[in-house]
Amino acid sequence: MKPDQGVILYGPPASGKDTVTTALTGLNSEYSQFTRLKVGAGKSAGYRMGTAEQLHKLEAAGDIVYANARYGNTYVIDRPGVDAAFATGVPVVHLGQVDGIRALVDGYPADWSVVLLWCPREVTAQRSEGRGDSDTEARLVAWDATREDLDKHPGTSWDLTIDTTEAAPQAAARLIDQLLAQRAGAATA
């Protein structure tokens, strides 16, 4: 892998972004989930919790690559955070908006591999309930928004598409790892 490679996992809630990322890190410790800055309340695991003041400072410095609001919180991909993630390996960024993919690919120069992880709505419901989410209905609303987002952006290009009802997390991780190895080989050839 090249030092400037990153992975973007796009998909609806419970499509397997966390599970596939865990499988990726098990396959190669260079992979690590990018921890977005979260301003708000609720689940803190997997996030760098921040304040409105931090958000304003990042905005003033022009260091917000992408921000979105969901579940009553603001989630931020910030330049200093992405810099730190690349300094330690290959960041795996989770996104649920095509605009976020475009903002990251266009706003942070790197060799980004964009992967669509997909599962049907009823599978999102089953997985969400199975893992004990207290906000399954909100996750289904987000699934609907993801489907609408895809419909609004029919020309979106994916480097890899994986149906997580058919591919086990380890198999998905191997496919992603192979994609990055191929891209690194092509870049050095």
mmCIF file with all atom_site columns, C-alpha atoms in Angstrom:
data_model
loop_
_atom_site.group_PDB
_atom_site.id
_atom_site.type_symbol
_atom_site.label_atom_id
_atom_site.label_alt_id
_atom_site.label_comp_id
_atom_site.label_asym_id
_atom_site.label_entity_id
_atom_site.label_seq_id
_atom_site.pdbx_PDB_ins_code
_atom_site.Cartn_x
_atom_site.Cartn_y
_atom_site.Cartn_z
_atom_site.occupancy
_atom_site.B_iso_or_equiv
_atom_site.pdbx_formal_charge
_atom_site.auth_seq_id
_atom_site.auth_comp_id
_atom_site.auth_asym_id
_atom_site.auth_atom_id
_atom_site.pdbx_PDB_model_num
ATOM 1   C CA . MET A 1 1   ? 0.000   0.000   0.000   1.00 0.00 ? 1   MET A CA 1
ATOM 2   C CA . LYS A 1 2   ? 1.004   3.584   -0.571  1.00 0.00 ? 2   LYS A CA 1
ATOM 3   C CA . PRO A 1 3   ? 1.109   5.939   2.408   1.00 0.00 ? 3   PRO A CA 1
ATOM 4   C CA . ASP A 1 4   ? -1.501  8.226   0.840   1.00 0.00 ? 4   ASP A CA 1
ATOM 5   C CA . GLN A 1 5   ? -4.197  5.593   0.335   1.00 0.00 ? 5   GLN A CA 1
ATOM 6   C CA . GLY A 1 6   ? -7.504  5.819   2.143   1.00 0.00 ? 6   GLY A CA 1
ATOM 7   C CA . VAL A 1 7   ? -10.803 3.956   2.110   1.00 0.00 ? 7   VAL A CA 1
ATOM 8   C CA . ILE A 1 8   ? -14.286 5.450   2.110   1.00 0.00 ? 8   ILE A CA 1
ATOM 9   C CA . LEU A 1 9   ? -17.064 3.069   3.144   1.00 0.00 ? 9   LEU A CA 1
ATOM 10  C CA . TYR A 1 10  ? -20.474 4.381   2.091   1.00 0.00 ? 10  TYR A CA 1
ATOM 11  C CA . GLY A 1 11  ? -23.729 2.742   2.989   1.00 0.00 ? 11  GLY A CA 1
ATOM 12  C CA . PRO A 1 12  ? -26.882 2.902   5.040   1.00 0.00 ? 12  PRO A CA 1
ATOM 13  C CA . PRO A 1 13  ? -26.941 2.255   8.782   1.00 0.00 ? 13  PRO A CA 1
ATOM 14  C CA . ALA A 1 14  ? -26.105 -1.347  9.727   1.00 0.00 ? 14  ALA A CA 1
ATOM 15  C CA . SER A 1 15  ? -24.737 -2.129  6.267   1.00 0.00 ? 15  SER A CA 1
ATOM 16  C CA . GLY A 1 16  ? -21.560 -3.380  7.913   1.00 0.00 ? 16  GLY A CA 1
ATOM 17  C CA . LYS A 1 17  ? -19.242 -0.375  7.974   1.00 0.00 ? 17  LYS A CA 1
ATOM 18  C CA . ASP A 1 18  ? -18.043 -1.055  11.540  1.00 0.00 ? 18  ASP A CA 1
ATOM 19  C CA . THR A 1 19  ? -17.883 -4.827  11.053  1.00 0.00 ? 19  THR A CA 1
ATOM 20  C CA . VAL A 1 20  ? -15.978 -4.614  7.770   1.00 0.00 ? 20  VAL A CA 1
ATOM 21  C CA . THR A 1 21  ? -13.595 -2.045  9.275   1.00 0.00 ? 21  THR A CA 1
ATOM 22  C CA . THR A 1 22  ? -12.907 -4.411  12.181  1.00 0.00 ? 22  THR A CA 1
ATOM 23  C CA . ALA A 1 23  ? -12.197 -7.179  9.662   1.00 0.00 ? 23  ALA A CA 1
ATOM 24  C CA . LEU A 1 24  ? -9.867  -4.840  7.731   1.00 0.00 ? 24  LEU A CA 1
ATOM 25  C CA . THR A 1 25  ? -7.868  -3.975  10.852  1.00 0.00 ? 25  THR A CA 1
ATOM 26  C CA . GLY A 1 26  ? -7.666  -7.684  11.675  1.00 0.00 ? 26  GLY A CA 1
ATOM 27  C CA . LEU A 1 27  ? -6.300  -8.340  8.198   1.00 0.00 ? 27  LEU A CA 1
ATOM 28  C CA . ASN A 1 28  ? -3.766  -5.497  8.274   1.00 0.00 ? 28  ASN A CA 1
ATOM 29  C CA . SER A 1 29  ? -3.060  -3.269  11.266  1.00 0.00 ? 29  SER A CA 1
ATOM 30  C CA . GLU A 1 30  ? -2.304  -0.315  8.959   1.00 0.00 ? 30  GLU A CA 1
ATOM 31  C CA . TYR A 1 31  ? -6.056  0.170   8.533   1.00 0.00 ? 31  TYR A CA 1
ATOM 32  C CA . SER A 1 32  ? -7.845  2.196   11.179  1.00 0.00 ? 32  SER A CA 1
ATOM 33  C CA . GLN A 1 33  ? -11.263 3.740   11.344  1.00 0.00 ? 33  GLN A CA 1
ATOM 34  C CA . PHE A 1 34  ? -11.205 7.502   11.017  1.00 0.00 ? 34  PHE A CA 1
ATOM 35  C CA . THR A 1 35  ? -12.841 8.919   14.117  1.00 0.00 ? 35  THR A CA 1
ATOM 36  C CA . ARG A 1 36  ? -14.996 11.847  13.119  1.00 0.00 ? 36  ARG A CA 1
ATOM 37  C CA . LEU A 1 37  ? -15.453 14.774  15.415  1.00 0.00 ? 37  LEU A CA 1
ATOM 38  C CA . LYS A 1 38  ? -18.948 14.652  16.917  1.00 0.00 ? 38  LYS A CA 1
ATOM 39  C CA . VAL A 1 39  ? -20.609 17.699  18.406  1.00 0.00 ? 39  VAL A CA 1
ATOM 40  C CA . GLY A 1 40  ? -23.708 16.724  20.340  1.00 0.00 ? 40  GLY A CA 1
ATOM 41  C CA . ALA A 1 41  ? -24.902 13.981  22.632  1.00 0.00 ? 41  ALA A CA 1
ATOM 42  C CA . GLY A 1 42  ? -25.395 10.239  22.614  1.00 0.00 ? 42  GLY A CA 1
ATOM 43  C CA . LYS A 1 43  ? -22.973 7.493   21.630  1.00 0.00 ? 43  LYS A CA 1
ATOM 44  C CA . SER A 1 44  ? -19.356 8.571   22.061  1.00 0.00 ? 44  SER A CA 1
ATOM 45  C CA . ALA A 1 45  ? -17.594 5.318   21.119  1.00 0.00 ? 45  ALA A CA 1
ATOM 46  C CA . GLY A 1 46  ? -15.924 5.683   17.742  1.00 0.00 ? 46  GLY A CA 1
ATOM 47  C CA . TYR A 1 47  ? -15.972 9.485   17.817  1.00 0.00 ? 47  TYR A CA 1
ATOM 48  C CA . ARG A 1 48  ? -13.806 12.334  19.017  1.00 0.00 ? 48  ARG A CA 1
ATOM 49  C CA . MET A 1 49  ? -16.330 14.270  21.066  1.00 0.00 ? 49  MET A CA 1
ATOM 50  C CA . GLY A 1 50  ? -16.105 17.994  20.506  1.00 0.00 ? 50  GLY A CA 1
ATOM 51  C CA . THR A 1 51  ? -17.709 21.275  21.397  1.00 0.00 ? 51  THR A CA 1
ATOM 52  C CA . ALA A 1 52  ? -19.422 24.003  19.418  1.00 0.00 ? 52  ALA A CA 1
ATOM 53  C CA . GLU A 1 53  ? -16.369 26.176  20.126  1.00 0.00 ? 53  GLU A CA 1
ATOM 54  C CA . GLN A 1 54  ? -14.046 23.593  18.506  1.00 0.00 ? 54  GLN A CA 1
ATOM 55  C CA . LEU A 1 55  ? -16.371 23.437  15.522  1.00 0.00 ? 55  LEU A CA 1
ATOM 56  C CA . HIS A 1 56  ? -16.254 27.234  15.124  1.00 0.00 ? 56  HIS A CA 1
ATOM 57  C CA . LYS A 1 57  ? -12.436 27.249  15.350  1.00 0.00 ? 57  LYS A CA 1
ATOM 58  C CA . LEU A 1 58  ? -12.200 24.579  12.627  1.00 0.00 ? 58  LEU A CA 1
ATOM 59  C CA . GLU A 1 59  ? -14.618 26.558  10.448  1.00 0.00 ? 59  GLU A CA 1
ATOM 60  C CA . ALA A 1 60  ? -12.636 29.769  10.943  1.00 0.00 ? 60  ALA A CA 1
ATOM 61  C CA . ALA A 1 61  ? -9.398  27.993  9.977   1.00 0.00 ? 61  ALA A CA 1
ATOM 62  C CA . GLY A 1 62  ? -10.986 26.411  6.888   1.00 0.00 ? 62  GLY A CA 1
ATOM 63  C CA . ASP A 1 63  ? -10.264 22.962  8.314   1.00 0.00 ? 63  ASP A CA 1
ATOM 64  C CA . ILE A 1 64  ? -13.682 21.367  7.846   1.00 0.00 ? 64  ILE A CA 1
ATOM 65  C CA . VAL A 1 65  ? -13.546 18.986  4.900   1.00 0.00 ? 65  VAL A CA 1
ATOM 66  C CA . TYR A 1 66  ? -17.149 17.862  5.410   1.00 0.00 ? 66  TYR A CA 1
ATOM 67  C CA . ALA A 1 67  ? -19.826 18.191  8.073   1.00 0.00 ? 67  ALA A CA 1
ATOM 68  C CA . ASN A 1 68  ? -23.319 16.795  8.301   1.00 0.00 ? 68  ASN A CA 1
ATOM 69  C CA . ALA A 1 69  ? -26.143 16.749  10.808  1.00 0.00 ? 69  ALA A CA 1
ATOM 70  C CA . ARG A 1 70  ? -27.950 13.553  11.723  1.00 0.00 ? 70  ARG A CA 1
ATOM 71  C CA . TYR A 1 71  ? -29.646 12.215  14.865  1.00 0.00 ? 71  TYR A CA 1
ATOM 72  C CA . GLY A 1 72  ? -29.514 15.748  16.318  1.00 0.00 ? 72  GLY A CA 1
ATOM 73  C CA . ASN A 1 73  ? -25.692 15.878  16.208  1.00 0.00 ? 73  ASN A CA 1
ATOM 74  C CA . THR A 1 74  ? -23.050 17.366  13.926  1.00 0.00 ? 74  THR A CA 1
ATOM 75  C CA . TYR A 1 75  ? -20.441 14.988  12.506  1.00 0.00 ? 75  TYR A CA 1
ATOM 76  C CA . VAL A 1 76  ? -17.232 16.471  11.105  1.00 0.00 ? 76  VAL A CA 1
ATOM 77  C CA . ILE A 1 77  ? -14.397 15.283  8.897   1.00 0.00 ? 77  ILE A CA 1
ATOM 78  C CA . ASP A 1 78  ? -11.660 17.752  9.748   1.00 0.00 ? 78  ASP A CA 1
ATOM 79  C CA . ARG A 1 79  ? -8.320  18.288  8.040   1.00 0.00 ? 79  ARG A CA 1
ATOM 80  C CA . PRO A 1 80  ? -6.226  17.921  11.244  1.00 0.00 ? 80  PRO A CA 1
ATOM 81  C CA . GLY A 1 81  ? -8.030  14.665  12.031  1.00 0.00 ? 81  GLY A CA 1
ATOM 82  C CA . VAL A 1 82  ? -7.448  13.266  8.533   1.00 0.00 ? 82  VAL A CA 1
ATOM 83  C CA . ASP A 1 83  ? -3.792  14.374  8.682   1.00 0.00 ? 83  ASP A CA 1
ATOM 84  C CA . ALA A 1 84  ? -3.380  12.458  11.948  1.00 0.00 ? 84  ALA A CA 1
ATOM 85  C CA . ALA A 1 85  ? -5.113  9.391   10.505  1.00 0.00 ? 85  ALA A CA 1
ATOM 86  C CA . PHE A 1 86  ? -2.785  9.297   7.485   1.00 0.00 ? 86  PHE A CA 1
ATOM 87  C CA . ALA A 1 87  ? 0.232   9.740   9.777   1.00 0.00 ? 87  ALA A CA 1
ATOM 88  C CA . THR A 1 88  ? -0.591  6.419   11.445  1.00 0.00 ? 88  THR A CA 1
ATOM 89  C CA . GLY A 1 89  ? -1.733  4.331   8.469   1.00 0.00 ? 89  GLY A CA 1
ATOM 90  C CA . VAL A 1 90  ? -4.645  3.895   6.091   1.00 0.00 ? 90  VAL A CA 1
ATOM 91  C CA . PRO A 1 91  ? -7.775  5.687   7.288   1.00 0.00 ? 91  PRO A CA 1
ATOM 92  C CA . VAL A 1 92  ? -11.164 4.063   6.764   1.00 0.00 ? 92  VAL A CA 1
ATOM 93  C CA . VAL A 1 93  ? -13.808 6.791   6.640   1.00 0.00 ? 93  VAL A CA 1
ATOM 94  C CA . HIS A 1 94  ? -17.490 5.929   7.127   1.00 0.00 ? 94  HIS A CA 1
ATOM 95  C CA . LEU A 1 95  ? -19.970 8.065   5.199   1.00 0.00 ? 95  LEU A CA 1
ATOM 96  C CA . GLY A 1 96  ? -23.668 7.967   4.452   1.00 0.00 ? 96  GLY A CA 1
ATOM 97  C CA . GLN A 1 97  ? -23.873 10.885  2.026   1.00 0.00 ? 97  GLN A CA 1
ATOM 98  C CA . VAL A 1 98  ? -22.609 11.127  -1.560  1.00 0.00 ? 98  VAL A CA 1
ATOM 99  C CA . ASP A 1 99  ? -21.894 14.826  -0.954  1.00 0.00 ? 99  ASP A CA 1
ATOM 100 C CA . GLY A 1 100 ? -19.550 13.724  1.840   1.00 0.00 ? 100 GLY A CA 1
ATOM 101 C CA . ILE A 1 101 ? -17.690 11.414  -0.526  1.00 0.00 ? 101 ILE A CA 1
ATOM 102 C CA . ARG A 1 102 ? -17.298 14.213  -3.056  1.00 0.00 ? 102 ARG A CA 1
ATOM 103 C CA . ALA A 1 103 ? -16.183 16.683  -0.400  1.00 0.00 ? 103 ALA A CA 1
ATOM 104 C CA . LEU A 1 104 ? -13.549 14.297  0.932   1.00 0.00 ? 104 LEU A CA 1
ATOM 105 C CA . VAL A 1 105 ? -12.250 13.137  -2.461  1.00 0.00 ? 105 VAL A CA 1
ATOM 106 C CA . ASP A 1 106 ? -12.150 16.711  -3.803  1.00 0.00 ? 106 ASP A CA 1
ATOM 107 C CA . GLY A 1 107 ? -11.098 18.399  -0.558  1.00 0.00 ? 107 GLY A CA 1
ATOM 108 C CA . TYR A 1 108 ? -8.356  16.115  0.723   1.00 0.00 ? 108 TYR A CA 1
ATOM 109 C CA . PRO A 1 109 ? -5.811  14.900  -1.837  1.00 0.00 ? 109 PRO A CA 1
ATOM 110 C CA . ALA A 1 110 ? -5.137  11.171  -1.486  1.00 0.00 ? 110 ALA A CA 1
ATOM 111 C CA . ASP A 1 111 ? -5.786  7.951   -3.372  1.00 0.00 ? 111 ASP A CA 1
ATOM 112 C CA . TRP A 1 112 ? -9.280  7.277   -2.033  1.00 0.00 ? 112 TRP A CA 1
ATOM 113 C CA . SER A 1 113 ? -10.912 3.914   -2.752  1.00 0.00 ? 113 SER A CA 1
ATOM 114 C CA . VAL A 1 114 ? -14.680 4.379   -2.590  1.00 0.00 ? 114 VAL A CA 1
ATOM 115 C CA . VAL A 1 115 ? -16.644 1.301   -1.538  1.00 0.00 ? 115 VAL A CA 1
ATOM 116 C CA . LEU A 1 116 ? -20.423 0.901   -1.460  1.00 0.00 ? 116 LEU A CA 1
ATOM 117 C CA . LEU A 1 117 ? -21.577 -1.472  1.288   1.00 0.00 ? 117 LEU A CA 1
ATOM 118 C CA . TRP A 1 118 ? -25.228 -2.341  0.853   1.00 0.00 ? 118 TRP A CA 1
ATOM 119 C CA . CYS A 1 119 ? -28.010 -4.216  2.585   1.00 0.00 ? 119 CYS A CA 1
ATOM 120 C CA . PRO A 1 120 ? -31.799 -4.096  2.210   1.00 0.00 ? 120 PRO A CA 1
ATOM 121 C CA . ARG A 1 121 ? -33.903 -1.944  4.546   1.00 0.00 ? 121 ARG A CA 1
ATOM 122 C CA . GLU A 1 122 ? -35.304 -4.964  6.395   1.00 0.00 ? 122 GLU A CA 1
ATOM 123 C CA . VAL A 1 123 ? -31.755 -6.151  7.087   1.00 0.00 ? 123 VAL A CA 1
ATOM 124 C CA . THR A 1 124 ? -30.890 -2.748  8.555   1.00 0.00 ? 124 THR A CA 1
ATOM 125 C CA . ALA A 1 125 ? -33.910 -3.134  10.859  1.00 0.00 ? 125 ALA A CA 1
ATOM 126 C CA . GLN A 1 126 ? -32.905 -6.669  11.885  1.00 0.00 ? 126 GLN A CA 1
ATOM 127 C CA . ARG A 1 127 ? -29.266 -5.772  12.485  1.00 0.00 ? 127 ARG A CA 1
ATOM 128 C CA . SER A 1 128 ? -30.135 -2.581  14.364  1.00 0.00 ? 128 SER A CA 1
ATOM 129 C CA . GLU A 1 129 ? -32.530 -4.405  16.671  1.00 0.00 ? 129 GLU A CA 1
ATOM 130 C CA . GLY A 1 130 ? -30.081 -7.303  17.026  1.00 0.00 ? 130 GLY A CA 1
ATOM 131 C CA . ARG A 1 131 ? -27.297 -5.053  18.269  1.00 0.00 ? 131 ARG A CA 1
ATOM 132 C CA . GLY A 1 132 ? -29.622 -3.338  20.728  1.00 0.00 ? 132 GLY A CA 1
ATOM 133 C CA . ASP A 1 133 ? -29.925 0.083   19.095  1.00 0.00 ? 133 ASP A CA 1
ATOM 134 C CA . SER A 1 134 ? -32.483 2.236   20.888  1.00 0.00 ? 134 SER A CA 1
ATOM 135 C CA . ASP A 1 135 ? -33.077 4.310   17.753  1.00 0.00 ? 135 ASP A CA 1
ATOM 136 C CA . THR A 1 136 ? -33.874 1.734   15.071  1.00 0.00 ? 136 THR A CA 1
ATOM 137 C CA . GLU A 1 137 ? -36.630 3.939   13.624  1.00 0.00 ? 137 GLU A CA 1
ATOM 138 C CA . ALA A 1 138 ? -34.157 6.807   13.158  1.00 0.00 ? 138 ALA A CA 1
ATOM 139 C CA . ARG A 1 139 ? -31.775 4.376   11.455  1.00 0.00 ? 139 ARG A CA 1
ATOM 140 C CA . LEU A 1 140 ? -34.531 3.328   9.057   1.00 0.00 ? 140 LEU A CA 1
ATOM 141 C CA . VAL A 1 141 ? -35.174 6.987   8.260   1.00 0.00 ? 141 VAL A CA 1
ATOM 142 C CA . ALA A 1 142 ? -31.430 7.278   7.561   1.00 0.00 ? 142 ALA A CA 1
ATOM 143 C CA . TRP A 1 143 ? -31.610 4.127   5.366   1.00 0.00 ? 143 TRP A CA 1
ATOM 144 C CA . ASP A 1 144 ? -34.384 5.827   3.363   1.00 0.00 ? 144 ASP A CA 1
ATOM 145 C CA . ALA A 1 145 ? -32.257 8.977   3.086   1.00 0.00 ? 145 ALA A CA 1
ATOM 146 C CA . THR A 1 146 ? -29.304 6.912   1.844   1.00 0.00 ? 146 THR A CA 1
ATOM 147 C CA . ARG A 1 147 ? -31.482 5.278   -0.822  1.00 0.00 ? 147 ARG A CA 1
ATOM 148 C CA . GLU A 1 148 ? -32.758 8.728   -1.881  1.00 0.00 ? 148 GLU A CA 1
ATOM 149 C CA . ASP A 1 149 ? -29.176 10.014  -1.917  1.00 0.00 ? 149 ASP A CA 1
ATOM 150 C CA . LEU A 1 150 ? -28.141 7.230   -4.294  1.00 0.00 ? 150 LEU A CA 1
ATOM 151 C CA . ASP A 1 151 ? -31.164 7.908   -6.498  1.00 0.00 ? 151 ASP A CA 1
ATOM 152 C CA . LYS A 1 152 ? -30.226 11.627  -6.668  1.00 0.00 ? 152 LYS A CA 1
ATOM 153 C CA . HIS A 1 153 ? -26.653 10.751  -7.707  1.00 0.00 ? 153 HIS A CA 1
ATOM 154 C CA . PRO A 1 154 ? -27.021 7.954   -10.277 1.00 0.00 ? 154 PRO A CA 1
ATOM 155 C CA . GLY A 1 155 ? -23.618 8.651   -11.824 1.00 0.00 ? 155 GLY A CA 1
ATOM 156 C CA . THR A 1 156 ? -21.677 8.033   -8.627  1.00 0.00 ? 156 THR A CA 1
ATOM 157 C CA . SER A 1 157 ? -18.671 5.854   -9.351  1.00 0.00 ? 157 SER A CA 1
ATOM 158 C CA . TRP A 1 158 ? -17.778 3.045   -6.943  1.00 0.00 ? 158 TRP A CA 1
ATOM 159 C CA . ASP A 1 159 ? -14.418 1.322   -6.946  1.00 0.00 ? 159 ASP A CA 1
ATOM 160 C CA . LEU A 1 160 ? -16.098 -1.675  -5.327  1.00 0.00 ? 160 LEU A CA 1
ATOM 161 C CA . THR A 1 161 ? -19.685 -2.624  -4.438  1.00 0.00 ? 161 THR A CA 1
ATOM 162 C CA . ILE A 1 162 ? -20.348 -5.247  -1.768  1.00 0.00 ? 162 ILE A CA 1
ATOM 163 C CA . ASP A 1 163 ? -23.718 -6.687  -0.737  1.00 0.00 ? 163 ASP A CA 1
ATOM 164 C CA . THR A 1 164 ? -23.113 -7.428  2.935   1.00 0.00 ? 164 THR A CA 1
ATOM 165 C CA . THR A 1 165 ? -25.941 -9.957  3.012   1.00 0.00 ? 165 THR A CA 1
ATOM 166 C CA . GLU A 1 166 ? -23.888 -12.073 0.591   1.00 0.00 ? 166 GLU A CA 1
ATOM 167 C CA . ALA A 1 167 ? -20.271 -11.346 1.577   1.00 0.00 ? 167 ALA A CA 1
ATOM 168 C CA . ALA A 1 168 ? -18.971 -12.113 5.062   1.00 0.00 ? 168 ALA A CA 1
ATOM 169 C CA . PRO A 1 169 ? -17.042 -9.253  6.707   1.00 0.00 ? 169 PRO A CA 1
ATOM 170 C CA . GLN A 1 170 ? -13.699 -11.048 6.256   1.00 0.00 ? 170 GLN A CA 1
ATOM 171 C CA . ALA A 1 171 ? -14.404 -11.618 2.548   1.00 0.00 ? 171 ALA A CA 1
ATOM 172 C CA . ALA A 1 172 ? -15.370 -7.955  2.128   1.00 0.00 ? 172 ALA A CA 1
ATOM 173 C CA . ALA A 1 173 ? -12.168 -6.906  3.903   1.00 0.00 ? 173 ALA A CA 1
ATOM 174 C CA . ARG A 1 174 ? -10.061 -9.093  1.603   1.00 0.00 ? 174 ARG A CA 1
ATOM 175 C CA . LEU A 1 175 ? -11.723 -7.553  -1.466  1.00 0.00 ? 175 LEU A CA 1
ATOM 176 C CA . ILE A 1 176 ? -11.001 -4.039  -0.199  1.00 0.00 ? 176 ILE A CA 1
ATOM 177 C CA . ASP A 1 177 ? -7.411  -4.919  0.704   1.00 0.00 ? 177 ASP A CA 1
ATOM 178 C CA . GLN A 1 178 ? -6.885  -6.455  -2.755  1.00 0.00 ? 178 GLN A CA 1
ATOM 179 C CA . LEU A 1 179 ? -8.314  -3.312  -4.371  1.00 0.00 ? 179 LEU A CA 1
ATOM 180 C CA . LEU A 1 180 ? -5.814  -1.113  -2.537  1.00 0.00 ? 180 LEU A CA 1
ATOM 181 C CA . ALA A 1 181 ? -2.933  -3.454  -3.399  1.00 0.00 ? 181 ALA A CA 1
ATOM 182 C CA . GLN A 1 182 ? -3.931  -3.360  -7.079  1.00 0.00 ? 182 GLN A CA 1
ATOM 183 C CA . ARG A 1 183 ? -4.186  0.428   -7.060  1.00 0.00 ? 183 ARG A CA 1
ATOM 184 C CA . ALA A 1 184 ? -0.787  0.730   -5.370  1.00 0.00 ? 184 ALA A CA 1
ATOM 185 C CA . GLY A 1 185 ? 0.721   -1.612  -7.959  1.00 0.00 ? 185 GLY A CA 1
ATOM 186 C CA . ALA A 1 186 ? -0.791  0.347   -10.826 1.00 0.00 ? 186 ALA A CA 1
ATOM 187 C CA . ALA A 1 187 ? 0.526   3.599   -9.385  1.00 0.00 ? 187 ALA A CA 1
ATOM 188 C CA . THR A 1 188 ? 4.086   2.271   -9.160  1.00 0.00 ? 188 THR A CA 1
ATOM 189 C CA . ALA A 1 189 ? 4.096   0.489   -12.526 1.00 0.00 ? 189 ALA A CA 1
#
